[in-house]
Amino acid sequence: MSGAPRGLTVPALRTRKGAGPPIVAVTAYDAFHGQLLAEAGVDIALVGDSLGMVVQGQETTLPVTLDEMVYHTRMVGRGAAGRTFLLADLPFGSYQISPEEAVRSALRLVKEGGAQAVKLEGGEDYLRHVEALVSSMVPVVGHLGLLPQRVHAMGGYRVAGRTPQEGDRILREAQSLVAAGIFALVLEGVPRELAARITREIPVPVVGIGAGPDTDGQVLVIHDLLGWTPEERRPRFARGFADGRGEALRALGAYSRAVKDRQFPSEEESFHRHAP
Ligand code: KIV
């Protein structure tokens, strides 16, 4: 991305709290996705570390490296060309050790990847990290609820905040993150009632995923929403808005048959020694 963004900015996103249409966010991993999202008028392209699972075929997001995040962020930014807000995840292992490490990693995502903001998972343990990032002029989005980078500590991917104590803790963490300087919060895999309460109680936009309909916006993984994820592997909360996988399989089948039947390429699709 070069030059000033033509799409949404941090101040513009802030004003969407409780006003205007809900924020529309979708994950993106390459220039093609960036282009699609920009053309569709999506507000935020999230270069999520979910790319470890949906692009790289890994079991978790943990192996994704900062270099890979920088590479994918740059590609998405090239496709979106400033027309969609570009948000990038700080991957596991790129910020946990210290606030300084978080700043160093985030600066790479901004300088080399073109990210307009970064997202990190966690609450109380990362308040100093968020403060350091904000002081370094890197806008930050928080991420609470189900935290995929904590898959081992959690013993799997489970809905978070089901008990009143857990719910209160997540709300307190959201408030602390706001005090530390986040300008938006992603809330993943929490009961609808808790998401609604947190959305009411904090002054920054809450973007939900598996958090019910009452947040200030929604985010989905592009493979889920376009129907590329096999249905049996798509989470219950992730509606497929197209049958991308079915369409792709039909097209690949048709191409294979045409090649085998020598129906492709046709005369019109062939070159000749002398142009007509
Ligand atoms: O990595 C990701 O795609 C995310 C979304 C699921 C919010 O963080």
Coordinates of C-alpha atoms and ligand atoms in Angstrom, one line a residue:
M1 CA 0.0 0.0 0.0
S2 CA 1.3 3.5 -0.7
G3 CA 0.0 6.9 0.0
A4 CA -2.9 7.9 2.3
P5 CA -5.6 5.3 2.7
R6 CA -8.8 5.9 0.7
G7 CA -10.8 3.5 2.8
L8 CA -11.7 3.6 6.4
T9 CA -9.3 5.0 9.0
V10 CA -9.0 4.5 12.7
P11 CA -11.0 7.7 13.6
A12 CA -13.7 6.7 11.1
L13 CA -13.9 3.2 12.6
R14 CA -14.2 4.7 16.1
T15 CA -17.2 6.7 15.1
R16 CA -19.0 3.5 14.1
K17 CA -19.5 2.7 17.8
G18 CA -23.2 2.6 18.3
A19 CA -23.8 4.7 15.2
G20 CA -24.0 3.9 11.5
P21 CA -24.2 0.4 10.0
P22 CA -22.3 -2.5 11.7
I23 CA -18.7 -2.9 10.8
V24 CA -18.1 -5.6 8.1
A25 CA -14.8 -7.4 8.5
V26 CA -13.4 -10.4 6.5
T27 CA -10.1 -12.2 6.7
A28 CA -7.8 -12.0 3.6
Y29 CA -4.6 -13.7 2.8
D30 CA -3.5 -12.5 -0.6
A31 CA -3.8 -9.8 -3.2
F32 CA -6.8 -11.5 -4.8
H33 CA -8.7 -11.5 -1.5
G34 CA -7.7 -7.9 -0.9
Q35 CA -9.1 -6.9 -4.3
L36 CA -12.3 -8.8 -3.7
L37 CA -12.9 -7.3 -0.3
A38 CA -12.2 -3.8 -1.6
E39 CA -14.6 -4.2 -4.6
A40 CA -17.3 -5.6 -2.3
G41 CA -16.9 -2.5 0.0
V42 CA -15.9 -4.6 3.1
D43 CA -14.7 -2.2 5.9
I44 CA -11.8 -4.3 7.3
A45 CA -9.5 -6.8 5.7
L46 CA -8.1 -8.8 8.6
V47 CA -4.9 -10.6 7.7
G48 CA -5.5 -13.2 10.4
D49 CA -3.0 -15.8 11.7
S50 CA -5.9 -18.2 10.8
L51 CA -3.9 -18.3 7.6
G52 CA -1.9 -21.0 9.3
M53 CA -4.9 -23.3 9.2
V54 CA -6.8 -22.3 6.1
V55 CA -3.8 -21.5 3.8
Q56 CA -0.9 -23.4 5.2
G57 CA -2.9 -26.5 6.3
Q58 CA -1.5 -26.4 9.8
E59 CA -3.5 -27.8 12.8
T60 CA -3.3 -24.5 14.8
T61 CA -2.3 -20.9 14.2
L62 CA 0.8 -21.3 16.4
P63 CA 3.5 -22.1 13.7
V64 CA 2.7 -18.9 11.8
T65 CA 5.8 -16.6 11.7
L66 CA 6.1 -12.8 11.7
D67 CA 7.8 -13.0 8.3
E68 CA 4.8 -14.9 6.9
M69 CA 2.4 -12.3 8.4
V70 CA 4.4 -9.5 6.8
Y71 CA 4.4 -11.3 3.5
H72 CA 0.7 -11.9 3.5
T73 CA -0.2 -8.5 4.8
R74 CA 1.8 -6.9 1.9
M75 CA 0.0 -9.0 -0.6
V76 CA -3.5 -8.2 0.8
G77 CA -2.5 -4.5 0.9
R78 CA -1.4 -4.6 -2.7
G79 CA -4.8 -6.0 -3.8
A80 CA -6.9 -3.7 -1.5
A81 CA -4.8 -0.7 -2.6
G82 CA -5.9 1.5 0.4
R83 CA -9.6 0.9 -0.3
T84 CA -10.2 -1.3 2.8
F85 CA -8.8 -0.9 6.3
L86 CA -5.8 -3.2 6.6
L87 CA -5.5 -5.0 10.0
A88 CA -2.8 -7.6 10.7
D89 CA -2.5 -10.1 13.5
L90 CA 0.6 -10.3 15.6
P91 CA 1.4 -14.0 15.4
F92 CA 2.2 -16.3 18.3
G93 CA 5.7 -15.7 19.5
S94 CA 6.1 -12.3 18.1
Y95 CA 4.9 -10.2 21.1
Q96 CA 4.6 -12.3 24.3
I97 CA 8.1 -11.8 25.6
S98 CA 8.0 -8.1 26.2
P99 CA 6.3 -4.8 25.1
E100 CA 9.5 -4.0 23.2
E101 CA 9.2 -7.2 21.2
A102 CA 5.6 -6.3 20.5
V103 CA 6.6 -2.9 19.2
R104 CA 9.4 -4.3 17.1
S105 CA 7.1 -6.9 15.5
A106 CA 4.2 -4.4 15.0
L107 CA 6.5 -1.9 13.3
R108 CA 7.5 -4.6 10.7
L109 CA 3.8 -5.2 10.0
V110 CA 3.2 -1.5 9.5
K111 CA 6.5 -0.6 7.7
E112 CA 7.0 -3.7 5.5
G113 CA 3.4 -5.0 5.4
G114 CA 1.5 -1.8 5.1
A115 CA -0.8 -2.6 8.0
Q116 CA -2.9 0.3 9.4
A117 CA -3.3 -1.5 12.8
V118 CA -2.3 -4.7 14.5
K119 CA -4.4 -7.1 16.6
L120 CA -3.1 -9.2 19.5
E121 CA -4.8 -11.9 21.6
G122 CA -5.1 -11.5 25.4
G123 CA -6.0 -9.1 28.2
E124 CA -4.5 -8.4 31.6
D125 CA -1.1 -9.9 30.6
Y126 CA -0.7 -7.6 27.6
L127 CA -1.7 -4.1 28.9
R128 CA 1.8 -2.8 28.9
H129 CA 2.3 -4.2 25.4
V130 CA -0.8 -2.3 24.2
E131 CA 0.4 0.9 25.9
A132 CA 3.8 0.6 24.3
L133 CA 2.3 0.0 20.8
V134 CA 0.0 3.0 21.1
S135 CA 2.9 5.2 22.3
S136 CA 4.8 4.0 19.2
M137 CA 1.9 5.2 17.1
V138 CA 0.7 1.7 16.2
P139 CA -3.1 1.5 16.5
V140 CA -4.2 -1.7 18.3
V141 CA -7.2 -4.0 18.2
G142 CA -7.7 -6.3 21.2
H143 CA -8.9 -9.9 20.9
L144 CA -10.7 -11.6 23.8
G145 CA -12.9 -14.7 24.4
L146 CA -11.8 -17.8 22.6
L147 CA -8.1 -17.2 21.9
P148 CA -6.8 -19.6 19.3
Q149 CA -3.2 -18.9 20.3
R150 CA -4.0 -20.4 23.7
V151 CA -5.3 -23.7 22.2
H152 CA -2.9 -25.8 24.4
A153 CA -3.6 -23.9 27.6
M154 CA -7.4 -24.1 26.9
G155 CA -7.2 -27.8 25.9
G156 CA -9.0 -27.1 22.6
Y157 CA -11.2 -24.5 21.0
R158 CA -14.0 -23.8 23.5
V159 CA -16.7 -21.1 23.9
A160 CA -15.3 -18.7 26.6
G161 CA -17.2 -16.8 29.3
R162 CA -20.0 -19.3 29.9
T163 CA -19.9 -18.8 33.7
P164 CA -20.7 -15.5 35.4
Q165 CA -17.2 -15.3 36.8
E166 CA -15.6 -15.9 33.4
G167 CA -17.9 -13.4 31.9
D168 CA -17.1 -10.8 34.5
R169 CA -13.4 -11.4 34.0
I170 CA -13.6 -11.0 30.2
L171 CA -15.5 -7.7 30.7
R172 CA -12.9 -6.4 33.1
E173 CA -10.2 -7.4 30.6
A174 CA -12.0 -5.5 27.9
Q175 CA -12.2 -2.4 30.0
S176 CA -8.5 -2.6 30.9
L177 CA -7.6 -3.0 27.3
V178 CA -9.7 0.1 26.4
A179 CA -7.8 2.0 29.2
A180 CA -4.5 0.8 27.7
G181 CA -5.5 2.3 24.3
I182 CA -7.1 -0.3 22.0
F183 CA -9.5 1.4 19.5
A184 CA -11.5 -1.7 18.8
L185 CA -12.0 -5.2 20.1
V186 CA -12.6 -8.6 18.5
L187 CA -14.7 -10.9 20.6
E188 CA -14.5 -14.5 19.6
G189 CA -16.6 -17.5 20.7
V190 CA -18.5 -16.1 23.7
P191 CA -22.2 -16.3 24.6
R192 CA -24.5 -13.8 22.9
E193 CA -25.5 -12.2 26.2
L194 CA -21.9 -11.6 27.3
A195 CA -21.0 -10.1 23.9
A196 CA -24.1 -7.8 24.1
R197 CA -23.0 -6.7 27.7
I198 CA -19.4 -6.0 26.7
T199 CA -20.6 -4.1 23.6
R200 CA -22.9 -2.0 25.8
E201 CA -20.2 -1.3 28.4
I202 CA -17.1 -0.4 26.5
P203 CA -16.7 2.7 24.4
V204 CA -14.9 1.2 21.4
P205 CA -16.4 -0.9 18.6
V206 CA -16.7 -4.6 19.3
V207 CA -16.4 -6.9 16.3
G208 CA -17.8 -10.4 17.0
I209 CA -17.1 -13.8 15.6
G210 CA -19.2 -16.5 17.1
A211 CA -20.5 -13.9 19.5
G212 CA -24.1 -13.4 18.4
P213 CA -25.7 -10.5 16.5
D214 CA -25.5 -7.7 19.1
T215 CA -21.9 -6.5 18.6
D216 CA -20.9 -3.4 16.6
G217 CA -19.8 -5.6 13.7
Q218 CA -18.9 -9.1 12.5
V219 CA -15.8 -10.8 11.1
L220 CA -15.7 -14.1 9.3
V221 CA -12.9 -16.2 7.8
I222 CA -13.2 -15.8 4.0
H223 CA -12.9 -19.5 3.4
D224 CA -15.9 -20.1 5.6
L225 CA -18.1 -17.4 4.2
L226 CA -17.5 -18.2 0.6
G227 CA -18.1 -21.9 1.2
W228 CA -14.6 -23.1 0.5
T229 CA -14.3 -24.8 3.9
P230 CA -15.8 -28.3 3.7
E231 CA -19.1 -28.1 5.5
E232 CA -18.2 -30.7 8.2
R233 CA -15.2 -28.5 9.2
R234 CA -17.1 -25.1 9.2
P235 CA -17.8 -23.8 12.7
R236 CA -21.5 -23.6 13.6
F237 CA -21.4 -19.8 13.8
A238 CA -19.8 -19.4 10.4
R239 CA -22.5 -19.1 7.7
G240 CA -21.4 -20.1 4.2
F241 CA -22.9 -17.3 1.9
A242 CA -21.9 -19.2 -1.2
D243 CA -21.1 -22.7 -2.4
G244 CA -17.5 -21.9 -3.4
R245 CA -16.2 -25.4 -2.9
G246 CA -19.0 -27.0 -4.9
E247 CA -18.6 -24.5 -7.7
A248 CA -14.8 -25.0 -7.8
L249 CA -15.3 -28.8 -7.9
R250 CA -17.8 -28.6 -10.7
A251 CA -15.5 -26.3 -12.7
L252 CA -12.5 -28.6 -12.1
G253 CA -14.6 -31.7 -13.1
A254 CA -15.8 -29.9 -16.3
Y255 CA -12.2 -28.9 -17.2
S256 CA -10.9 -32.4 -16.6
R257 CA -13.6 -34.0 -18.8
A258 CA -13.0 -31.4 -21.6
V259 CA -9.2 -32.1 -21.6
K260 CA -9.8 -35.9 -21.6
D261 CA -12.4 -35.6 -24.4
R262 CA -10.1 -33.2 -26.4
Q263 CA -12.8 -30.6 -26.2
F264 CA -10.4 -28.1 -24.7
P265 CA -8.8 -26.0 -26.1
S266 CA -11.1 -25.3 -29.1
E267 CA -10.0 -23.9 -32.4
E268 CA -10.8 -20.4 -31.1
E269 CA -8.6 -21.0 -28.1
S270 CA -5.6 -22.0 -30.2
F271 CA -2.9 -19.9 -31.9
H272 CA -1.7 -20.5 -35.5
R273 CA 1.7 -19.9 -37.1
H274 CA 0.3 -16.9 -39.0
A275 CA -2.2 -14.6 -37.4
P276 CA -5.4 -14.3 -39.4
Ligands
KIV1 O1 -6.9 -15.1 12.7 C1 -8.1 -14.8 12.5 O2 -8.6 -15.0 11.4 C2 -8.8 -14.1 13.5 C3 -10.3 -14.1 13.4 C4 -10.9 -15.4 13.6 C5 -10.9 -13.0 14.3 O3 -8.3 -13.6 14.5

